[in-house]
PDB file of C-alpha atoms in Angstrom:
ATOM      1  CA  UNK A 298     -11.968  -6.868  29.470  1.00  0.00           C
ATOM      2  CA  UNK A 299     -10.629 -10.281  28.606  1.00  0.00           C
ATOM      3  CA  UNK A 300      -8.448 -10.423  25.498  1.00  0.00           C
ATOM      4  CA  UNK A 301      -7.739 -13.539  23.481  1.00  0.00           C
ATOM      5  CA  UNK A 302      -4.517 -13.474  21.457  1.00  0.00           C
ATOM      6  CA  UNK A 303      -4.382 -16.005  18.636  1.00  0.00           C
ATOM      7  CA  UNK A 304      -1.194 -17.989  18.119  1.00  0.00           C
ATOM      8  CA  UNK A 305      -0.634 -19.764  14.808  1.00  0.00           C
ATOM      9  CA  UNK A 306       2.403 -21.872  13.950  1.00  0.00           C
ATOM     10  CA  UNK A 307       4.746 -19.130  12.725  1.00  0.00           C
ATOM     11  CA  UNK A 308       3.282 -16.283  14.795  1.00  0.00           C
ATOM     12  CA  UNK A 309       6.059 -14.285  16.397  1.00  0.00           C
ATOM     13  CA  UNK A 310       4.505 -11.253  18.090  1.00  0.00           C
ATOM     14  CA  UNK A 311       1.871 -13.013  20.149  1.00  0.00           C
ATOM     15  CA  UNK A 312       3.744 -12.697  23.433  1.00  0.00           C
ATOM     16  CA  UNK A 313       4.256  -8.949  23.040  1.00  0.00           C
ATOM     17  CA  UNK A 314       0.572  -8.665  22.114  1.00  0.00           C
ATOM     18  CA  UNK A 315      -0.366 -10.692  25.192  1.00  0.00           C
ATOM     19  CA  UNK A 316       1.760  -8.479  27.446  1.00  0.00           C
ATOM     20  CA  UNK A 317       0.332  -5.328  25.858  1.00  0.00           C
ATOM     21  CA  UNK A 318      -3.215  -6.580  26.490  1.00  0.00           C
ATOM     22  CA  UNK A 319      -2.361  -7.443  30.089  1.00  0.00           C
ATOM     23  CA  UNK A 320      -1.459  -3.827  30.761  1.00  0.00           C
ATOM     24  CA  UNK A 321      -5.129  -3.015  30.256  1.00  0.00           C
ATOM     25  CA  UNK A 322      -7.019  -6.215  31.071  1.00  0.00           C
ATOM     26  CA  UNK A 323      -6.854  -9.986  31.291  1.00  0.00           C
ATOM     27  CA  UNK A 324      -5.444 -11.892  28.360  1.00  0.00           C
ATOM     28  CA  UNK A 325      -4.732 -15.422  27.288  1.00  0.00           C
ATOM     29  CA  UNK A 326      -3.315 -17.116  24.233  1.00  0.00           C
ATOM     30  CA  UNK A 327      -5.570 -19.037  21.875  1.00  0.00           C
ATOM     31  CA  UNK A 328      -4.143 -21.852  19.739  1.00  0.00           C
ATOM     32  CA  UNK A 329      -4.909 -22.110  16.030  1.00  0.00           C
ATOM     33  CA  UNK A 330      -6.774 -25.385  16.507  1.00  0.00           C
ATOM     34  CA  UNK A 331      -9.101 -23.959  19.179  1.00  0.00           C
ATOM     35  CA  UNK A 332     -12.713 -24.004  18.118  1.00  0.00           C
ATOM     36  CA  UNK A 333     -13.839 -21.490  20.689  1.00  0.00           C
ATOM     37  CA  UNK A 334     -12.368 -18.293  22.071  1.00  0.00           C
ATOM     38  CA  UNK A 335     -12.234 -19.281  25.764  1.00  0.00           C
ATOM     39  CA  UNK A 336     -14.621 -16.484  26.672  1.00  0.00           C
ATOM     40  CA  UNK A 337     -12.487 -13.730  25.137  1.00  0.00           C
ATOM     41  CA  UNK A 338     -14.295 -10.387  24.836  1.00  0.00           C
ATOM     42  CA  UNK A 339     -11.815  -8.972  22.336  1.00  0.00           C
ATOM     43  CA  UNK A 340      -9.532 -10.858  19.959  1.00  0.00           C
ATOM     44  CA  UNK A 341      -6.070  -9.892  18.749  1.00  0.00           C
ATOM     45  CA  UNK A 342      -4.545 -11.582  15.698  1.00  0.00           C
ATOM     46  CA  UNK A 343      -0.840 -10.859  16.077  1.00  0.00           C
ATOM     47  CA  UNK A 344       2.042 -10.446  13.690  1.00  0.00           C
ATOM     48  CA  UNK A 345       4.358 -13.082  12.360  1.00  0.00           C
ATOM     49  CA  UNK A 346       4.384 -15.558   9.526  1.00  0.00           C
ATOM     50  CA  UNK A 347       1.383 -17.792  10.128  1.00  0.00           C
ATOM     51  CA  UNK A 348       1.871 -21.202   8.507  1.00  0.00           C
ATOM     52  CA  UNK A 349       5.068 -19.843   6.975  1.00  0.00           C
ATOM     53  CA  UNK A 350       3.018 -17.358   4.924  1.00  0.00           C
ATOM     54  CA  UNK A 351       3.009 -20.056   2.245  1.00  0.00           C
ATOM     55  CA  UNK A 352       1.120 -19.182  -0.933  1.00  0.00           C
ATOM     56  CA  UNK A 353       0.240 -15.660   0.285  1.00  0.00           C
ATOM     57  CA  UNK A 354       0.527 -14.079   3.700  1.00  0.00           C
ATOM     58  CA  UNK A 355      -2.536 -15.137   5.690  1.00  0.00           C
ATOM     59  CA  UNK A 356      -3.928 -17.384   2.953  1.00  0.00           C
ATOM     60  CA  UNK A 357      -3.642 -20.618   4.948  1.00  0.00           C
ATOM     61  CA  UNK A 358      -4.263 -19.180   8.412  1.00  0.00           C
ATOM     62  CA  UNK A 359      -7.694 -17.932   7.450  1.00  0.00           C
ATOM     63  CA  UNK A 360      -8.885 -21.540   7.172  1.00  0.00           C
ATOM     64  CA  UNK A 361      -7.686 -22.563  10.638  1.00  0.00           C
ATOM     65  CA  UNK A 362     -10.324 -23.695  13.151  1.00  0.00           C
ATOM     66  CA  UNK A 363      -9.782 -20.679  15.383  1.00  0.00           C
ATOM     67  CA  UNK A 364     -10.529 -18.334  12.497  1.00  0.00           C
ATOM     68  CA  UNK A 365     -13.975 -19.865  12.086  1.00  0.00           C
ATOM     69  CA  UNK A 366     -14.601 -18.925  15.715  1.00  0.00           C
ATOM     70  CA  UNK A 367     -13.136 -15.449  15.151  1.00  0.00           C
ATOM     71  CA  UNK A 368     -15.364 -14.899  12.103  1.00  0.00           C
ATOM     72  CA  UNK A 369     -18.417 -15.892  14.099  1.00  0.00           C
ATOM     73  CA  UNK A 370     -17.341 -13.640  16.976  1.00  0.00           C
ATOM     74  CA  UNK A 371     -16.834 -10.727  14.573  1.00  0.00           C
ATOM     75  CA  UNK A 372     -20.200 -11.340  12.906  1.00  0.00           C
ATOM     76  CA  UNK A 373     -21.786 -10.996  16.342  1.00  0.00           C
ATOM     77  CA  UNK A 374     -20.136  -7.618  16.833  1.00  0.00           C
ATOM     78  CA  UNK A 375     -17.105  -8.762  18.862  1.00  0.00           C
ATOM     79  CA  UNK A 376     -14.036  -6.546  18.526  1.00  0.00           C
ATOM     80  CA  UNK A 377     -11.138  -8.035  16.536  1.00  0.00           C
ATOM     81  CA  UNK A 378      -7.774  -6.349  16.041  1.00  0.00           C
ATOM     82  CA  UNK A 379      -5.376  -7.692  13.409  1.00  0.00           C
ATOM     83  CA  UNK A 380      -1.786  -6.503  13.524  1.00  0.00           C
ATOM     84  CA  UNK A 381       0.563  -6.938  10.551  1.00  0.00           C
ATOM     85  CA  UNK A 382       0.182 -10.633   9.676  1.00  0.00           C
ATOM     86  CA  UNK A 383      -3.116 -10.440  11.555  1.00  0.00           C
ATOM     87  CA  UNK A 384      -4.234  -7.682   9.159  1.00  0.00           C
ATOM     88  CA  UNK A 385      -3.224  -9.926   6.244  1.00  0.00           C
ATOM     89  CA  UNK A 386      -5.201 -12.815   7.738  1.00  0.00           C
ATOM     90  CA  UNK A 387      -8.301 -10.638   8.208  1.00  0.00           C
ATOM     91  CA  UNK A 388      -8.120  -9.431   4.592  1.00  0.00           C
ATOM     92  CA  UNK A 389      -7.702 -12.982   3.311  1.00  0.00           C
ATOM     93  CA  UNK A 390     -10.671 -13.989   5.477  1.00  0.00           C
ATOM     94  CA  UNK A 391     -12.688 -11.157   3.894  1.00  0.00           C
ATOM     95  CA  UNK A 392     -13.370  -9.709   7.323  1.00  0.00           C
ATOM     96  CA  UNK A 393     -11.668  -6.583   5.987  1.00  0.00           C
ATOM     97  CA  UNK A 394     -11.602  -5.268   2.418  1.00  0.00           C
ATOM     98  CA  UNK A 395      -8.478  -5.057   0.301  1.00  0.00           C
ATOM     99  CA  UNK A 396      -5.208  -6.940   0.251  1.00  0.00           C
ATOM    100  CA  UNK A 397      -1.655  -6.452   1.515  1.00  0.00           C
ATOM    101  CA  UNK A 398       0.830  -6.767  -1.343  1.00  0.00           C
ATOM    102  CA  UNK A 399       4.636  -6.878  -1.352  1.00  0.00           C
ATOM    103  CA  UNK A 400       6.201  -3.536  -0.405  1.00  0.00           C
ATOM    104  CA  UNK A 401       6.805  -1.322  -3.411  1.00  0.00           C
ATOM    105  CA  UNK A 402      10.496  -1.284  -2.452  1.00  0.00           C
ATOM    106  CA  UNK A 403      10.577  -5.110  -2.457  1.00  0.00           C
ATOM    107  CA  UNK A 404      12.491  -4.775   0.810  1.00  0.00           C
ATOM    108  CA  UNK A 405      11.641  -5.820   4.304  1.00  0.00           C
ATOM    109  CA  UNK A 406      11.055  -2.504   6.001  1.00  0.00           C
ATOM    110  CA  UNK A 407      11.641  -2.084   9.734  1.00  0.00           C
ATOM    111  CA  UNK A 408      11.344   1.421  11.115  1.00  0.00           C
ATOM    112  CA  UNK A 409       9.518   3.634  13.551  1.00  0.00           C
ATOM    113  CA  UNK A 410       6.667   5.404  11.755  1.00  0.00           C
ATOM    114  CA  UNK A 411       4.233   8.070  12.836  1.00  0.00           C
ATOM    115  CA  UNK A 412       0.552   7.410  12.312  1.00  0.00           C
ATOM    116  CA  UNK A 413      -2.073  10.104  12.052  1.00  0.00           C
ATOM    117  CA  UNK A 414      -5.265   9.184  13.889  1.00  0.00           C
ATOM    118  CA  UNK A 415      -7.944  10.021  11.341  1.00  0.00           C
ATOM    119  CA  UNK A 416     -10.932   8.685  13.213  1.00  0.00           C
ATOM    120  CA  UNK A 417     -11.200   8.722  16.994  1.00  0.00           C
ATOM    121  CA  UNK A 418     -14.707   7.270  17.049  1.00  0.00           C
ATOM    122  CA  UNK A 419     -13.695   3.666  16.376  1.00  0.00           C
ATOM    123  CA  UNK A 420     -13.595   1.016  19.084  1.00  0.00           C
ATOM    124  CA  UNK A 421      -9.832   0.899  18.604  1.00  0.00           C
ATOM    125  CA  UNK A 422      -8.925   4.585  18.636  1.00  0.00           C
ATOM    126  CA  UNK A 423     -11.303   6.076  21.191  1.00  0.00           C
ATOM    127  CA  UNK A 424      -8.470   6.758  23.613  1.00  0.00           C
ATOM    128  CA  UNK A 425      -6.826   8.997  20.975  1.00  0.00           C
ATOM    129  CA  UNK A 426      -7.488  12.616  20.135  1.00  0.00           C
ATOM    130  CA  UNK A 427      -8.182  13.553  16.527  1.00  0.00           C
ATOM    131  CA  UNK A 428      -4.959  14.324  14.691  1.00  0.00           C
ATOM    132  CA  UNK A 429      -2.847  12.543  17.306  1.00  0.00           C
ATOM    133  CA  UNK A 430       0.444  11.300  15.956  1.00  0.00           C
ATOM    134  CA  UNK A 431       1.273   7.814  17.207  1.00  0.00           C
ATOM    135  CA  UNK A 432       4.892   6.693  17.030  1.00  0.00           C
ATOM    136  CA  UNK A 433       4.817   2.951  16.395  1.00  0.00           C
ATOM    137  CA  UNK A 434       7.235   0.529  14.719  1.00  0.00           C
ATOM    138  CA  UNK A 435       6.359  -1.072  11.388  1.00  0.00           C
ATOM    139  CA  UNK A 436       8.210  -4.181  10.192  1.00  0.00           C
ATOM    140  CA  UNK A 437       7.036  -6.168   7.217  1.00  0.00           C
ATOM    141  CA  UNK A 438       7.676  -7.174   3.635  1.00  0.00           C
ATOM    142  CA  UNK A 439       4.081  -7.296   2.393  1.00  0.00           C
ATOM    143  CA  UNK A 440       2.300  -4.283   3.791  1.00  0.00           C
ATOM    144  CA  UNK A 441       1.206  -2.351   0.732  1.00  0.00           C
ATOM    145  CA  UNK A 442      -2.507  -1.875   1.221  1.00  0.00           C
ATOM    146  CA  UNK A 443      -4.397  -2.179  -2.030  1.00  0.00           C
ATOM    147  CA  UNK A 444      -8.086  -1.998  -2.824  1.00  0.00           C
ATOM    148  CA  UNK A 445     -10.019  -0.984  -5.944  1.00  0.00           C
ATOM    149  CA  UNK A 446     -10.464   2.784  -6.243  1.00  0.00           C
ATOM    150  CA  UNK A 447     -14.206   2.665  -5.481  1.00  0.00           C
ATOM    151  CA  UNK A 448     -13.459   0.691  -2.318  1.00  0.00           C
ATOM    152  CA  UNK A 449     -10.818   3.227  -1.280  1.00  0.00           C
ATOM    153  CA  UNK A 450     -13.249   6.072  -1.887  1.00  0.00           C
ATOM    154  CA  UNK A 451     -15.854   4.305   0.198  1.00  0.00           C
ATOM    155  CA  UNK A 452     -13.386   3.679   3.045  1.00  0.00           C
ATOM    156  CA  UNK A 453     -12.461   7.354   3.045  1.00  0.00           C
ATOM    157  CA  UNK A 454     -16.046   8.616   2.803  1.00  0.00           C
ATOM    158  CA  UNK A 455     -17.172   6.409   5.677  1.00  0.00           C
ATOM    159  CA  UNK A 456     -14.275   7.394   7.924  1.00  0.00           C
ATOM    160  CA  UNK A 457     -12.960   3.850   7.952  1.00  0.00           C
ATOM    161  CA  UNK A 458      -9.360   4.849   7.355  1.00  0.00           C
ATOM    162  CA  UNK A 459      -8.637   5.053  11.055  1.00  0.00           C
ATOM    163  CA  UNK A 460      -4.868   5.432  10.792  1.00  0.00           C
ATOM    164  CA  UNK A 461      -2.720   6.903   8.063  1.00  0.00           C
ATOM    165  CA  UNK A 462       1.045   7.109   7.729  1.00  0.00           C
ATOM    166  CA  UNK A 463       2.230  10.654   8.388  1.00  0.00           C
ATOM    167  CA  UNK A 464       3.258  12.470   5.175  1.00  0.00           C
ATOM    168  CA  UNK A 465       6.501  11.018   3.827  1.00  0.00           C
ATOM    169  CA  UNK A 466       6.500   8.048   6.209  1.00  0.00           C
ATOM    170  CA  UNK A 467       4.632   5.455   4.167  1.00  0.00           C
ATOM    171  CA  UNK A 468       7.041   2.479   4.378  1.00  0.00           C
ATOM    172  CA  UNK A 469       5.441   0.198   1.823  1.00  0.00           C
ATOM    173  CA  UNK A 470       3.650   2.124  -0.914  1.00  0.00           C
ATOM    174  CA  UNK A 471       0.170   1.659   0.573  1.00  0.00           C
ATOM    175  CA  UNK A 472      -2.489   3.446  -1.412  1.00  0.00           C
ATOM    176  CA  UNK A 473      -3.395   6.823   0.085  1.00  0.00           C
ATOM    177  CA  UNK A 474      -0.902   6.214   2.901  1.00  0.00           C
ATOM    178  CA  UNK A 475      -3.404   3.904   4.577  1.00  0.00           C
ATOM    179  CA  UNK A 476      -1.981   2.222   7.670  1.00  0.00           C
ATOM    180  CA  UNK A 477      -5.120   0.915   9.370  1.00  0.00           C
ATOM    181  CA  UNK A 478      -8.771   0.418   8.462  1.00  0.00           C
ATOM    182  CA  UNK A 479     -11.954  -0.777  10.116  1.00  0.00           C
ATOM    183  CA  UNK A 480     -14.761  -2.868   8.654  1.00  0.00           C
ATOM    184  CA  UNK A 481     -18.253  -1.677   7.809  1.00  0.00           C
ATOM    185  CA  UNK A 482     -19.607  -2.243  11.293  1.00  0.00           C
ATOM    186  CA  UNK A 483     -16.530  -0.788  12.960  1.00  0.00           C
ATOM    187  CA  UNK A 484     -15.739  -3.832  15.116  1.00  0.00           C
ATOM    188  CA  UNK A 485     -12.842  -5.261  13.092  1.00  0.00           C
ATOM    189  CA  UNK A 486      -9.605  -3.364  12.578  1.00  0.00           C
ATOM    190  CA  UNK A 487      -6.388  -4.180  10.781  1.00  0.00           C
ATOM    191  CA  UNK A 488      -3.140  -2.227  10.764  1.00  0.00           C
ATOM    192  CA  UNK A 489       0.365  -3.005   9.577  1.00  0.00           C
ATOM    193  CA  UNK A 490       2.403  -1.207  12.294  1.00  0.00           C
ATOM    194  CA  UNK A 491       2.833  -2.884  15.670  1.00  0.00           C
ATOM    195  CA  UNK A 492       1.156  -1.120  18.606  1.00  0.00           C
ATOM    196  CA  UNK A 493       2.108  -4.045  20.874  1.00  0.00           C
ATOM    197  CA  UNK A 494       5.774  -3.084  20.477  1.00  0.00           C
ATOM    198  CA  UNK A 495       5.063   0.462  21.648  1.00  0.00           C
ATOM    199  CA  UNK A 496       3.614   0.100  25.127  1.00  0.00           C
ATOM    200  CA  UNK A 497       6.664   0.682  27.315  1.00  0.00           C
ATOM    201  CA  UNK A 498       8.862   3.764  27.566  1.00  0.00           C
ATOM    202  CA  UNK A 499      11.843   1.416  27.619  1.00  0.00           C
ATOM    203  CA  UNK A 500      11.366   0.793  23.898  1.00  0.00           C
ATOM    204  CA  UNK A 501      10.848   4.450  23.033  1.00  0.00           C
ATOM    205  CA  UNK A 502       7.092   4.957  22.792  1.00  0.00           C
ATOM    206  CA  UNK A 503       3.927   4.080  24.654  1.00  0.00           C
ATOM    207  CA  UNK A 504       1.625   5.313  21.889  1.00  0.00           C
ATOM    208  CA  UNK A 505       0.608   1.813  20.861  1.00  0.00           C
ATOM    209  CA  UNK A 506      -1.045   1.371  24.232  1.00  0.00           C
ATOM    210  CA  UNK A 507      -3.834   3.716  23.096  1.00  0.00           C
ATOM    211  CA  UNK A 508      -5.314   0.984  20.921  1.00  0.00           C
ATOM    212  CA  UNK A 509      -5.371  -1.581  23.721  1.00  0.00           C
ATOM    213  CA  UNK A 510      -6.643   1.044  26.141  1.00  0.00           C
ATOM    214  CA  UNK A 511      -9.491   1.854  23.730  1.00  0.00           C
ATOM    215  CA  UNK A 512     -10.454  -1.815  23.491  1.00  0.00           C
ATOM    216  CA  UNK A 513     -10.221  -2.365  27.235  1.00  0.00           C
ATOM    217  CA  UNK A 514     -12.695   0.465  27.813  1.00  0.00           C
ATOM    218  CA  UNK A 515     -15.377  -1.149  25.632  1.00  0.00           C
ATOM    219  CA  UNK A 516     -18.493  -2.539  27.167  1.00  0.00           C
ATOM    220  CA  UNK A 517     -18.094  -6.319  26.664  1.00  0.00           C
ATOM    221  CA  UNK A 518     -20.833  -7.949  24.603  1.00  0.00           C
ATOM    222  CA  UNK A 519     -23.329 -10.006  26.550  1.00  0.00           C
ATOM    223  CA  UNK A 520     -22.299 -13.659  26.370  1.00  0.00           C
TER     224      UNK A 520
ATOM    225  CA  UNK B  24      -5.847 -35.554 -14.330  1.00  0.00           C
ATOM    226  CA  UNK B  25      -3.062 -32.995 -14.494  1.00  0.00           C
ATOM    227  CA  UNK B  26      -3.895 -29.349 -14.331  1.00  0.00           C
ATOM    228  CA  UNK B  27      -1.851 -26.189 -14.300  1.00  0.00           C
ATOM    229  CA  UNK B  28      -2.886 -22.850 -12.879  1.00  0.00           C
ATOM    230  CA  UNK B  29      -1.193 -19.643 -13.948  1.00  0.00           C
ATOM    231  CA  UNK B  30      -1.651 -16.811 -11.474  1.00  0.00           C
ATOM    232  CA  UNK B  31      -0.559 -13.257 -12.135  1.00  0.00           C
ATOM    233  CA  UNK B  32      -1.245  -9.786 -10.764  1.00  0.00           C
ATOM    234  CA  UNK B  33      -4.317  -8.161 -12.284  1.00  0.00           C
ATOM    235  CA  UNK B  34      -3.802  -5.354 -14.737  1.00  0.00           C
ATOM    236  CA  UNK B  35      -3.546  -2.120 -12.816  1.00  0.00           C
ATOM    237  CA  UNK B  36      -2.058  -3.755  -9.727  1.00  0.00           C
ATOM    238  CA  UNK B  37       1.495  -2.557  -9.206  1.00  0.00           C
ATOM    239  CA  UNK B  38       3.964  -5.411  -9.678  1.00  0.00           C
ATOM    240  CA  UNK B  39       7.301  -4.258  -8.247  1.00  0.00           C
ATOM    241  CA  UNK B  40       8.911  -7.643  -8.947  1.00  0.00           C
ATOM    242  CA  UNK B  41       8.052  -7.330 -12.620  1.00  0.00           C
ATOM    243  CA  UNK B  42       9.391  -3.775 -12.643  1.00  0.00           C
ATOM    244  CA  UNK B  43      12.667  -4.855 -11.036  1.00  0.00           C
ATOM    245  CA  UNK B  44      13.179  -7.575 -13.626  1.00  0.00           C
ATOM    246  CA  UNK B  45      12.253  -5.197 -16.419  1.00  0.00           C
ATOM    247  CA  UNK B  46      14.923  -2.791 -15.211  1.00  0.00           C
ATOM    248  CA  UNK B  47      17.492  -5.591 -14.920  1.00  0.00           C
ATOM    249  CA  UNK B  48      17.121  -6.969 -18.454  1.00  0.00           C
ATOM    250  CA  UNK B  49      18.696  -4.046 -20.392  1.00  0.00           C
ATOM    251  CA  UNK B  50      21.686  -4.166 -18.059  1.00  0.00           C
ATOM    252  CA  UNK B  51      22.241  -7.746 -19.246  1.00  0.00           C
ATOM    253  CA  UNK B  52      22.061  -6.731 -22.864  1.00  0.00           C
ATOM    254  CA  UNK B  53      18.437  -7.695 -23.491  1.00  0.00           C
ATOM    255  CA  UNK B  54      16.805  -4.643 -25.006  1.00  0.00           C
ATOM    256  CA  UNK B  55      13.189  -4.275 -25.978  1.00  0.00           C
ATOM    257  CA  UNK B  56      11.535  -6.238 -23.177  1.00  0.00           C
ATOM    258  CA  UNK B  57       8.613  -4.503 -21.502  1.00  0.00           C
ATOM    259  CA  UNK B  58       5.453  -5.144 -19.495  1.00  0.00           C
ATOM    260  CA  UNK B  59       7.120  -7.807 -17.363  1.00  0.00           C
ATOM    261  CA  UNK B  60       4.621  -9.350 -14.952  1.00  0.00           C
ATOM    262  CA  UNK B  61       5.569 -11.976 -12.396  1.00  0.00           C
ATOM    263  CA  UNK B  62       3.111 -14.498 -11.090  1.00  0.00           C
ATOM    264  CA  UNK B  63       3.226 -18.105 -10.013  1.00  0.00           C
ATOM    265  CA  UNK B  64       2.493 -21.506 -11.409  1.00  0.00           C
ATOM    266  CA  UNK B  65       0.595 -24.187  -9.535  1.00  0.00           C
ATOM    267  CA  UNK B  66       0.658 -27.711 -10.918  1.00  0.00           C
ATOM    268  CA  UNK B  67      -1.628 -30.308  -9.469  1.00  0.00           C
ATOM    269  CA  UNK B  68      -3.260 -33.635 -10.111  1.00  0.00           C
ATOM    270  CA  UNK B  69      -6.985 -33.689  -9.546  1.00  0.00           C
ATOM    271  CA  UNK B  70      -9.731 -36.242  -9.910  1.00  0.00           C
ATOM    272  CA  UNK B  71     -12.177 -33.616 -11.081  1.00  0.00           C
ATOM    273  CA  UNK B  72     -10.650 -30.720 -13.047  1.00  0.00           C
ATOM    274  CA  UNK B  73     -13.929 -28.841 -12.956  1.00  0.00           C
ATOM    275  CA  UNK B  74     -13.159 -28.094  -9.303  1.00  0.00           C
ATOM    276  CA  UNK B  75      -9.963 -26.181 -10.073  1.00  0.00           C
ATOM    277  CA  UNK B  76     -11.589 -22.772 -10.664  1.00  0.00           C
ATOM    278  CA  UNK B  77     -13.269 -23.037  -7.258  1.00  0.00           C
ATOM    279  CA  UNK B  78      -9.895 -23.927  -5.726  1.00  0.00           C
ATOM    280  CA  UNK B  79      -8.494 -20.775  -7.313  1.00  0.00           C
ATOM    281  CA  UNK B  80     -11.290 -18.582  -5.994  1.00  0.00           C
ATOM    282  CA  UNK B  81     -10.994 -19.952  -2.486  1.00  0.00           C
ATOM    283  CA  UNK B  82      -7.290 -20.552  -1.983  1.00  0.00           C
ATOM    284  CA  UNK B  83      -4.839 -20.637  -4.882  1.00  0.00           C
ATOM    285  CA  UNK B  84      -5.389 -17.044  -5.998  1.00  0.00           C
ATOM    286  CA  UNK B  85      -6.658 -13.870  -4.393  1.00  0.00           C
ATOM    287  CA  UNK B  86      -9.240 -12.796  -6.991  1.00  0.00           C
ATOM    288  CA  UNK B  87      -9.174  -9.265  -5.649  1.00  0.00           C
ATOM    289  CA  UNK B  88      -5.644  -8.678  -6.926  1.00  0.00           C
ATOM    290  CA  UNK B  89      -4.800 -11.692  -9.071  1.00  0.00           C
ATOM    291  CA  UNK B  90      -6.176 -13.286 -12.216  1.00  0.00           C
ATOM    292  CA  UNK B  91      -5.754 -16.944 -13.029  1.00  0.00           C
ATOM    293  CA  UNK B  92      -5.898 -19.284 -15.980  1.00  0.00           C
ATOM    294  CA  UNK B  93      -6.577 -22.989 -15.619  1.00  0.00           C
ATOM    295  CA  UNK B  94      -5.084 -25.392 -18.110  1.00  0.00           C
ATOM    296  CA  UNK B  95      -6.160 -29.041 -17.991  1.00  0.00           C
ATOM    297  CA  UNK B  96      -3.350 -31.192 -19.321  1.00  0.00           C
ATOM    298  CA  UNK B  97      -4.995 -34.612 -19.262  1.00  0.00           C
ATOM    299  CA  UNK B  98      -3.526 -37.799 -17.815  1.00  0.00           C
ATOM    300  CA  UNK B  99       0.139 -38.445 -17.244  1.00  0.00           C
ATOM    301  CA  UNK B 100       2.806 -37.511 -14.725  1.00  0.00           C
ATOM    302  CA  UNK B 101       3.173 -33.972 -13.501  1.00  0.00           C
ATOM    303  CA  UNK B 102       6.368 -32.410 -14.865  1.00  0.00           C
ATOM    304  CA  UNK B 103       9.369 -33.459 -12.881  1.00  0.00           C
ATOM    305  CA  UNK B 104       7.802 -36.432 -11.141  1.00  0.00           C
ATOM    306  CA  UNK B 105       8.876 -39.953 -12.120  1.00  0.00           C
ATOM    307  CA  UNK B 106       6.881 -41.434 -14.995  1.00  0.00           C
TER     308      UNK B 106
END
């Protein structure tokens, strides 16, 4: 599996994401002005503050040239994982439903959270067992997942809430403790916590590796 | 042509900034203020004001969680810029 990790001006977790991907496959960085994905078979949109998060987090990044290529890749069924700011970018790009609003606390929250794996059938969670608790850090100021009630009901009914904050550990006020969702087709995922920071025992947890492991095990799409 | 866009959280969308300000006002002696909502103001000069709603839909606002009002102010300098 060859991963492409997008780097925008203002990204800050792209190197950790790159190193996490390299534990399970090949990976290279893609620049925001790239108009193609250099043959990547899975794309990671990392965390950070793309274009300074001016206007709204992800609002400017979604119009970058590389995102046009990512949207096309996703439309063709290619797997795309958005982490934190990457989740915000994917929502702004309408590749995922909903929006990430300022934390209910109005504070930047940085803490280790536990995530309940609600759906182990997705391309991103297949290496997990149902009910697994993943210990992964979350660090953000605008991570409160919001969607209209009907949309939330639909996400739940279709099993698209792949990851949920464990009871009492919701750091941002997300509706229904939602931490990570997948799109209709199941090939695009966004989550606020940072699996790329939880791939080495040195930093306390290797649970985040499950997501990259799941992706690496996918059958790459025919070019 | 000058235009002004007022963007605010939709009704029903939690606005913690507004809540924080609402809680702060009584402490400063201002009683009786409620329903504080905080949004943002975008001022711009445009050749064709009829394009502003499309700008809002695509970039300036997130219609999923925000509502916007466009005000066309006519010709003249944008507030704060030299006449």
